[in-house]
mmCIF file of C-alpha atoms in Angstrom:
data_model
loop_
_atom_site.group_PDB
_atom_site.id
_atom_site.type_symbol
_atom_site.label_atom_id
_atom_site.label_comp_id
_atom_site.label_asym_id
_atom_site.label_seq_id
_atom_site.Cartn_x
_atom_site.Cartn_y
_atom_site.Cartn_z
ATOM 1 C CA MET A 269 -71.285 -12.514 -49.474
ATOM 2 C CA SER A 270 -70.549 -11.495 -45.603
ATOM 3 C CA ARG A 271 -68.489 -8.348 -45.376
ATOM 4 C CA PRO A 272 -65.087 -8.092 -43.033
ATOM 5 C CA PHE A 273 -65.339 -6.657 -39.550
ATOM 6 C CA PRO A 274 -64.690 -3.460 -39.677
ATOM 7 C CA THR A 275 -66.767 -1.872 -42.035
ATOM 8 C CA ARG A 276 -66.955 1.172 -43.900
ATOM 9 C CA ARG A 277 -70.280 1.599 -41.671
ATOM 10 C CA HIS A 278 -68.606 0.822 -37.686
ATOM 11 C CA PHE A 279 -65.739 3.776 -38.357
ATOM 12 C CA LEU A 280 -68.600 6.299 -39.392
ATOM 13 C CA LEU A 281 -70.461 5.302 -36.140
ATOM 14 C CA ALA A 282 -67.641 4.624 -34.499
ATOM 15 C CA ALA A 283 -66.752 8.771 -35.095
ATOM 16 C CA PRO A 284 -68.477 9.998 -33.311
ATOM 17 C CA VAL A 285 -67.485 8.192 -30.311
ATOM 18 C CA CYS A 286 -64.243 8.254 -30.600
ATOM 19 C CA ALA A 287 -64.123 11.595 -30.974
ATOM 20 C CA LEU A 288 -65.457 11.613 -26.879
ATOM 21 C CA LEU A 289 -63.162 10.012 -25.554
ATOM 22 C CA PRO A 290 -61.545 12.166 -22.743
ATOM 23 C CA THR A 291 -58.466 13.420 -24.024
ATOM 24 C CA PRO A 292 -55.098 13.212 -21.391
ATOM 25 C CA SER A 293 -56.222 16.547 -19.015
ATOM 26 C CA ARG A 294 -53.745 18.886 -18.074
ATOM 27 C CA ALA A 295 -54.243 20.412 -14.345
ATOM 28 C CA THR A 296 -54.245 23.907 -14.458
ATOM 29 C CA GLU A 297 -52.722 26.667 -12.626
ATOM 30 C CA ALA A 298 -56.603 27.687 -11.052
ATOM 31 C CA GLN A 299 -56.519 24.136 -9.706
ATOM 32 C CA VAL A 300 -52.955 23.971 -7.775
ATOM 33 C CA ALA A 301 -53.672 27.729 -6.729
ATOM 34 C CA THR A 302 -57.433 26.471 -5.271
ATOM 35 C CA LEU A 303 -55.332 23.285 -3.617
ATOM 36 C CA ILE A 304 -52.963 25.756 -1.986
ATOM 37 C CA ALA A 305 -55.575 27.661 -0.486
ATOM 38 C CA GLU A 306 -57.462 24.920 0.326
ATOM 39 C CA LEU A 307 -53.740 23.495 2.001
ATOM 40 C CA VAL A 308 -53.150 27.250 3.491
ATOM 41 C CA GLY A 309 -56.958 28.037 4.291
ATOM 42 C CA GLN A 310 -57.167 31.746 5.663
ATOM 43 C CA VAL A 311 -53.388 31.629 5.996
ATOM 44 C CA PRO A 312 -51.049 34.486 3.309
ATOM 45 C CA VAL A 313 -48.476 32.142 1.268
ATOM 46 C CA GLN A 314 -45.038 33.774 2.695
ATOM 47 C CA SER A 315 -41.628 32.956 -0.331
ATOM 48 C CA GLY A 316 -39.211 31.800 1.341
ATOM 49 C CA ARG A 317 -37.524 28.863 3.973
ATOM 50 C CA ILE A 318 -38.586 26.558 1.060
ATOM 51 C CA THR A 319 -36.317 25.732 -1.740
ATOM 52 C CA LEU A 320 -37.223 23.416 -4.546
ATOM 53 C CA ASP A 321 -34.683 22.384 -6.298
ATOM 54 C CA LEU A 322 -35.073 21.527 -9.852
ATOM 55 C CA PRO A 323 -33.286 21.792 -13.541
ATOM 56 C CA LEU A 324 -34.748 24.672 -15.272
ATOM 57 C CA LEU A 325 -33.808 22.643 -18.392
ATOM 58 C CA VAL A 326 -36.043 18.916 -18.191
ATOM 59 C CA GLU A 327 -34.308 17.100 -20.708
ATOM 60 C CA ASN A 328 -36.075 14.102 -20.609
ATOM 61 C CA GLY A 329 -40.074 15.127 -18.100
ATOM 62 C CA ASN A 330 -39.902 10.581 -16.989
ATOM 63 C CA VAL A 331 -36.834 11.269 -14.658
ATOM 64 C CA VAL A 332 -36.010 15.159 -13.309
ATOM 65 C CA ALA A 333 -34.256 14.842 -10.050
ATOM 66 C CA MET A 334 -35.805 16.879 -7.190
ATOM 67 C CA THR A 335 -34.772 18.258 -4.435
ATOM 68 C CA VAL A 336 -36.965 19.389 -1.854
ATOM 69 C CA ALA A 337 -35.628 20.974 1.579
ATOM 70 C CA VAL A 338 -36.916 24.099 4.053
ATOM 71 C CA ASP A 339 -34.535 26.012 6.630
ATOM 72 C CA ALA A 340 -35.136 24.941 10.091
ATOM 73 C CA PRO A 341 -35.601 22.289 12.131
ATOM 74 C CA VAL A 342 -37.849 19.964 11.232
ATOM 75 C CA GLY A 343 -39.196 20.013 14.023
ATOM 76 C CA LEU A 344 -40.960 23.950 13.220
ATOM 77 C CA VAL A 345 -42.104 21.804 10.386
ATOM 78 C CA ARG A 346 -45.484 19.989 10.104
ATOM 79 C CA ASP A 347 -45.939 18.941 6.401
ATOM 80 C CA ILE A 348 -44.355 20.685 2.306
ATOM 81 C CA HIS A 349 -46.591 19.216 -0.273
ATOM 82 C CA VAL A 350 -45.468 19.246 -4.359
ATOM 83 C CA PHE A 351 -47.836 20.528 -7.120
ATOM 84 C CA ALA A 352 -47.184 20.550 -10.200
ATOM 85 C CA ASP A 353 -49.705 22.841 -12.560
ATOM 86 C CA GLY A 354 -49.080 20.947 -15.839
ATOM 87 C CA ASN A 355 -49.140 16.981 -15.608
ATOM 88 C CA PRO A 356 -52.855 15.511 -15.365
ATOM 89 C CA LEU A 357 -52.524 15.468 -12.147
ATOM 90 C CA PRO A 358 -51.347 18.932 -9.811
ATOM 91 C CA ASP A 359 -50.356 16.426 -7.010
ATOM 92 C CA VAL A 360 -46.787 14.729 -6.639
ATOM 93 C CA ALA A 361 -46.272 14.516 -3.174
ATOM 94 C CA HIS A 362 -46.584 15.257 0.507
ATOM 95 C CA PHE A 363 -44.302 14.858 3.031
ATOM 96 C CA GLN A 364 -44.620 14.875 6.925
ATOM 97 C CA PHE A 365 -42.154 14.173 9.385
ATOM 98 C CA GLY A 366 -41.979 11.990 12.447
ATOM 99 C CA PRO A 367 -39.884 12.562 15.753
ATOM 100 C CA ARG A 368 -36.885 11.121 14.236
ATOM 101 C CA ALA A 369 -37.028 13.356 11.125
ATOM 102 C CA GLY A 370 -33.284 14.367 10.755
ATOM 103 C CA VAL A 371 -32.567 17.447 8.792
ATOM 104 C CA PRO A 372 -36.172 18.675 6.437
ATOM 105 C CA ARG A 373 -34.197 17.667 2.871
ATOM 106 C CA ILE A 374 -35.935 15.513 0.971
ATOM 107 C CA ALA A 375 -34.893 14.023 -2.464
ATOM 108 C CA THR A 376 -36.460 12.772 -5.387
ATOM 109 C CA ARG A 377 -37.086 11.586 -9.149
ATOM 110 C CA ILE A 378 -40.930 13.089 -10.230
ATOM 111 C CA ARG A 379 -42.669 13.290 -13.959
ATOM 112 C CA LEU A 380 -43.065 15.733 -15.662
ATOM 113 C CA ALA A 381 -46.063 16.070 -18.368
ATOM 114 C CA THR A 382 -44.698 19.436 -20.267
ATOM 115 C CA SER A 383 -43.437 22.664 -19.508
ATOM 116 C CA GLN A 384 -44.573 23.984 -16.681
ATOM 117 C CA THR A 385 -44.560 25.150 -13.127
ATOM 118 C CA VAL A 386 -43.871 23.440 -10.053
ATOM 119 C CA THR A 387 -44.803 24.354 -6.832
ATOM 120 C CA ALA A 388 -44.163 23.616 -3.147
ATOM 121 C CA ILE A 389 -45.634 24.650 -0.343
ATOM 122 C CA ALA A 390 -44.248 23.763 3.466
ATOM 123 C CA ARG A 391 -46.786 23.804 6.792
ATOM 124 C CA MET A 392 -45.454 25.289 9.940
ATOM 125 C CA ASN A 393 -46.029 24.364 13.351
ATOM 126 C CA ASP A 394 -46.484 27.801 14.179
ATOM 127 C CA GLY A 395 -49.201 27.892 11.323
ATOM 128 C CA SER A 396 -47.215 30.343 8.748
ATOM 129 C CA CYS A 397 -46.975 28.856 4.765
ATOM 130 C CA TRP A 398 -44.147 29.390 2.886
ATOM 131 C CA LYS A 399 -43.474 28.864 -0.880
ATOM 132 C CA ASP A 400 -40.962 28.637 -3.349
ATOM 133 C CA SER A 401 -42.102 27.679 -6.875
ATOM 134 C CA VAL A 402 -39.778 26.685 -10.206
ATOM 135 C CA GLU A 403 -41.117 27.299 -13.921
ATOM 136 C CA LEU A 404 -39.451 24.602 -15.915
ATOM 137 C CA LEU A 405 -38.534 23.818 -19.663
ATOM 138 C CA VAL A 406 -39.437 20.146 -20.976
ATOM 139 C CA THR A 407 -37.538 18.887 -23.918
ATOM 140 C CA LEU A 408 -39.015 15.367 -23.728
ATOM 141 C CA ALA A 409 -42.385 15.241 -22.321
ATOM 142 C CA ALA A 410 -42.723 12.318 -19.707
ATOM 143 C CA CYS A 411 -45.015 9.313 -21.576
ATOM 144 C CA ILE A 412 -48.629 10.498 -20.712
ATOM 145 C CA GLU A 413 -50.432 9.894 -24.314
ATOM 146 C CA MET B 39 -42.737 -8.154 -3.880
ATOM 147 C CA VAL B 40 -40.888 -5.894 -5.146
ATOM 148 C CA ARG B 41 -37.380 -5.184 -5.063
ATOM 149 C CA VAL B 42 -35.857 -2.716 -2.185
ATOM 150 C CA LEU B 43 -32.618 -1.465 -1.518
ATOM 151 C CA ILE B 44 -32.510 0.678 1.612
ATOM 152 C CA ASN B 45 -29.021 2.308 1.705
ATOM 153 C CA VAL B 46 -27.957 3.714 5.555
ATOM 154 C CA PRO B 47 -24.440 4.716 7.082
ATOM 155 C CA LYS B 48 -22.644 1.353 8.508
ATOM 156 C CA THR B 49 -22.653 3.602 12.009
ATOM 157 C CA VAL B 50 -23.733 6.641 12.985
ATOM 158 C CA ARG B 51 -23.807 9.173 15.699
ATOM 159 C CA ARG B 52 -26.167 9.982 18.320
ATOM 160 C CA ASP B 53 -28.066 12.700 17.768
ATOM 161 C CA GLU B 54 -26.741 13.878 14.307
ATOM 162 C CA PRO B 55 -28.712 13.893 10.768
ATOM 163 C CA PHE B 56 -27.973 10.453 9.032
ATOM 164 C CA GLU B 57 -29.139 10.342 5.187
ATOM 165 C CA VAL B 58 -31.842 7.096 4.724
ATOM 166 C CA ARG B 59 -31.782 6.537 0.799
ATOM 167 C CA LEU B 60 -34.792 4.482 -1.160
ATOM 168 C CA LEU B 61 -34.581 2.418 -4.180
ATOM 169 C CA ILE B 62 -37.375 0.654 -5.464
ATOM 170 C CA SER B 63 -38.226 -1.512 -8.456
ATOM 171 C CA HIS B 64 -42.060 -0.804 -9.125
ATOM 172 C CA PRO B 65 -43.102 0.266 -12.906
ATOM 173 C CA MET B 66 -45.032 3.148 -11.220
ATOM 174 C CA GLU B 67 -48.171 2.833 -13.892
ATOM 175 C CA SER B 68 -49.962 6.444 -13.920
ATOM 176 C CA GLY B 69 -52.686 5.707 -14.906
ATOM 177 C CA GLN B 70 -52.927 7.635 -17.859
ATOM 178 C CA ARG B 71 -51.368 6.126 -20.428
ATOM 179 C CA ARG B 72 -52.710 3.557 -23.322
ATOM 180 C CA ASP B 73 -51.921 0.800 -25.127
ATOM 181 C CA THR B 74 -51.768 -0.172 -28.436
ATOM 182 C CA LEU B 75 -54.930 -1.444 -28.277
ATOM 183 C CA GLY B 76 -56.605 2.082 -26.642
ATOM 184 C CA LEU B 77 -57.526 0.914 -23.647
ATOM 185 C CA ALA B 78 -56.166 3.112 -20.488
ATOM 186 C CA ILE B 79 -53.545 1.323 -18.374
ATOM 187 C CA PRO B 80 -54.833 0.643 -14.904
ATOM 188 C CA ARG B 81 -52.823 2.510 -12.683
ATOM 189 C CA GLU B 82 -50.592 0.996 -10.043
ATOM 190 C CA ILE B 83 -48.375 2.890 -8.468
ATOM 191 C CA ILE B 84 -47.116 2.665 -4.011
ATOM 192 C CA ASP B 85 -49.408 5.811 -2.915
ATOM 193 C CA ARG B 86 -48.277 5.751 1.124
ATOM 194 C CA LEU B 87 -44.867 5.325 2.058
ATOM 195 C CA ASP B 88 -43.814 5.176 6.003
ATOM 196 C CA CYS B 89 -40.426 5.462 7.926
ATOM 197 C CA THR B 90 -39.983 4.471 11.781
ATOM 198 C CA LEU B 91 -36.922 4.025 13.593
ATOM 199 C CA ASP B 92 -37.655 2.068 16.847
ATOM 200 C CA GLY B 93 -41.148 2.804 16.197
ATOM 201 C CA GLU B 94 -40.982 5.952 16.424
ATOM 202 C CA ALA B 95 -42.150 8.184 13.072
ATOM 203 C CA VAL B 96 -39.296 9.417 10.898
ATOM 204 C CA ILE B 97 -41.682 10.766 8.005
ATOM 205 C CA HIS B 98 -45.058 9.380 6.288
ATOM 206 C CA MET B 99 -44.843 10.185 2.965
ATOM 207 C CA SER B 100 -48.186 10.339 0.325
ATOM 208 C CA LEU B 101 -46.644 9.391 -3.540
ATOM 209 C CA PHE B 102 -49.322 10.576 -6.245
ATOM 210 C CA PRO B 103 -48.059 9.167 -10.454
ATOM 211 C CA ALA B 104 -46.036 11.949 -11.132
ATOM 212 C CA ILE B 105 -43.192 10.041 -8.921
ATOM 213 C CA SER B 106 -40.785 8.257 -11.640
ATOM 214 C CA ALA B 107 -40.760 4.533 -12.564
ATOM 215 C CA ASN B 108 -39.048 3.237 -9.920
ATOM 216 C CA PRO B 109 -38.842 5.269 -6.964
ATOM 217 C CA TYR B 110 -35.752 6.998 -5.674
ATOM 218 C CA LEU B 111 -36.276 8.536 -2.746
ATOM 219 C CA SER B 112 -33.887 10.098 -0.053
ATOM 220 C CA PHE B 113 -34.318 11.616 3.466
ATOM 221 C CA SER B 114 -32.593 11.885 6.362
ATOM 222 C CA ALA B 115 -32.961 10.589 10.216
ATOM 223 C CA VAL B 116 -31.541 10.817 13.494
ATOM 224 C CA ALA B 117 -31.240 8.013 15.867
ATOM 225 C CA GLN B 118 -30.456 8.420 20.020
ATOM 226 C CA ARG B 119 -29.584 4.173 19.782
ATOM 227 C CA SER B 120 -29.541 1.437 17.714
ATOM 228 C CA GLY B 121 -31.696 0.270 16.747
ATOM 229 C CA THR B 122 -34.667 -1.344 14.003
ATOM 230 C CA MET B 123 -35.214 1.505 10.619
ATOM 231 C CA THR B 124 -38.471 0.099 9.294
ATOM 232 C CA ILE B 125 -40.205 0.992 6.154
ATOM 233 C CA THR B 126 -43.897 0.493 5.265
ATOM 234 C CA PHE B 127 -45.265 1.140 1.529
ATOM 235 C CA SER B 128 -48.714 0.263 0.013
ATOM 236 C CA GLY B 129 -50.385 0.641 -2.967
ATOM 237 C CA ASP B 130 -52.783 -0.514 -5.758
ATOM 238 C CA ARG B 131 -53.610 -4.167 -6.370
ATOM 239 C CA GLY B 132 -53.626 -4.233 -3.006
ATOM 240 C CA LEU B 133 -49.414 -4.151 -2.342
ATOM 241 C CA THR B 134 -48.544 -3.434 0.950
ATOM 242 C CA GLN B 135 -44.476 -4.318 1.684
ATOM 243 C CA VAL B 136 -42.196 -4.188 4.981
ATOM 244 C CA GLU B 137 -38.575 -3.335 4.943
ATOM 245 C CA SER B 138 -36.320 -3.501 7.844
ATOM 246 C CA VAL B 139 -32.307 -2.356 8.381
ATOM 247 C CA PRO B 140 -29.888 -2.067 11.111
ATOM 248 C CA ILE B 141 -29.067 0.691 12.223
ATOM 249 C CA THR B 142 -26.153 1.353 14.568
ATOM 250 C CA VAL B 143 -24.820 4.005 16.414
ATOM 251 C CA VAL B 144 -21.819 4.307 17.901
#
């Protein structure tokens, strides 16, 4: 008599394999701190000049309206980097302005996997670095499962 | 080919910043999700987007899976004369696309 395919033996053999499958990992605050350190080098990161606008309470983590703006003429801004420390990957977006850019302000929609802190870093052409962070609560997480 | 909506003012003033709004119809599959069989769904995102105005750079973006599906992007540009704004983006599965829109300076 032939057994049906997934026998109890198969399940028992599969169990330890399943246990070793990678679970959705999360970026950590330390990882984001490392990325920022790599970005700015020895330059101290100051608060101000950059504004990160995000809702403090997020109902749907799949679509979160984000606006990032730098209070300076666009010619002085080298680039903007956005990081999320609770997402599987800490990077969110990088923006670099060219000679035909208007004002250093970008709006988009992002995914947030969980309640976390989102950080924006602006590097200026004079070498200074500025940051703004928003700590927010996410009620419905972005689907990563 | 993916569908792209580019929204710019009908006419803009010389040297005055104007808003460019993009809406791209794209799943931005993060590569973190699994299907019903538990297999990882491969990543399929737009990871680079460049905007130029008559060959001069407006903005360069690097995008990551944290950008929502059907990405909306809004940024600002300035024009000195009428010309063509070109949006170039590329991503996984060999996606490369170029869209352009005329800019009229009054």
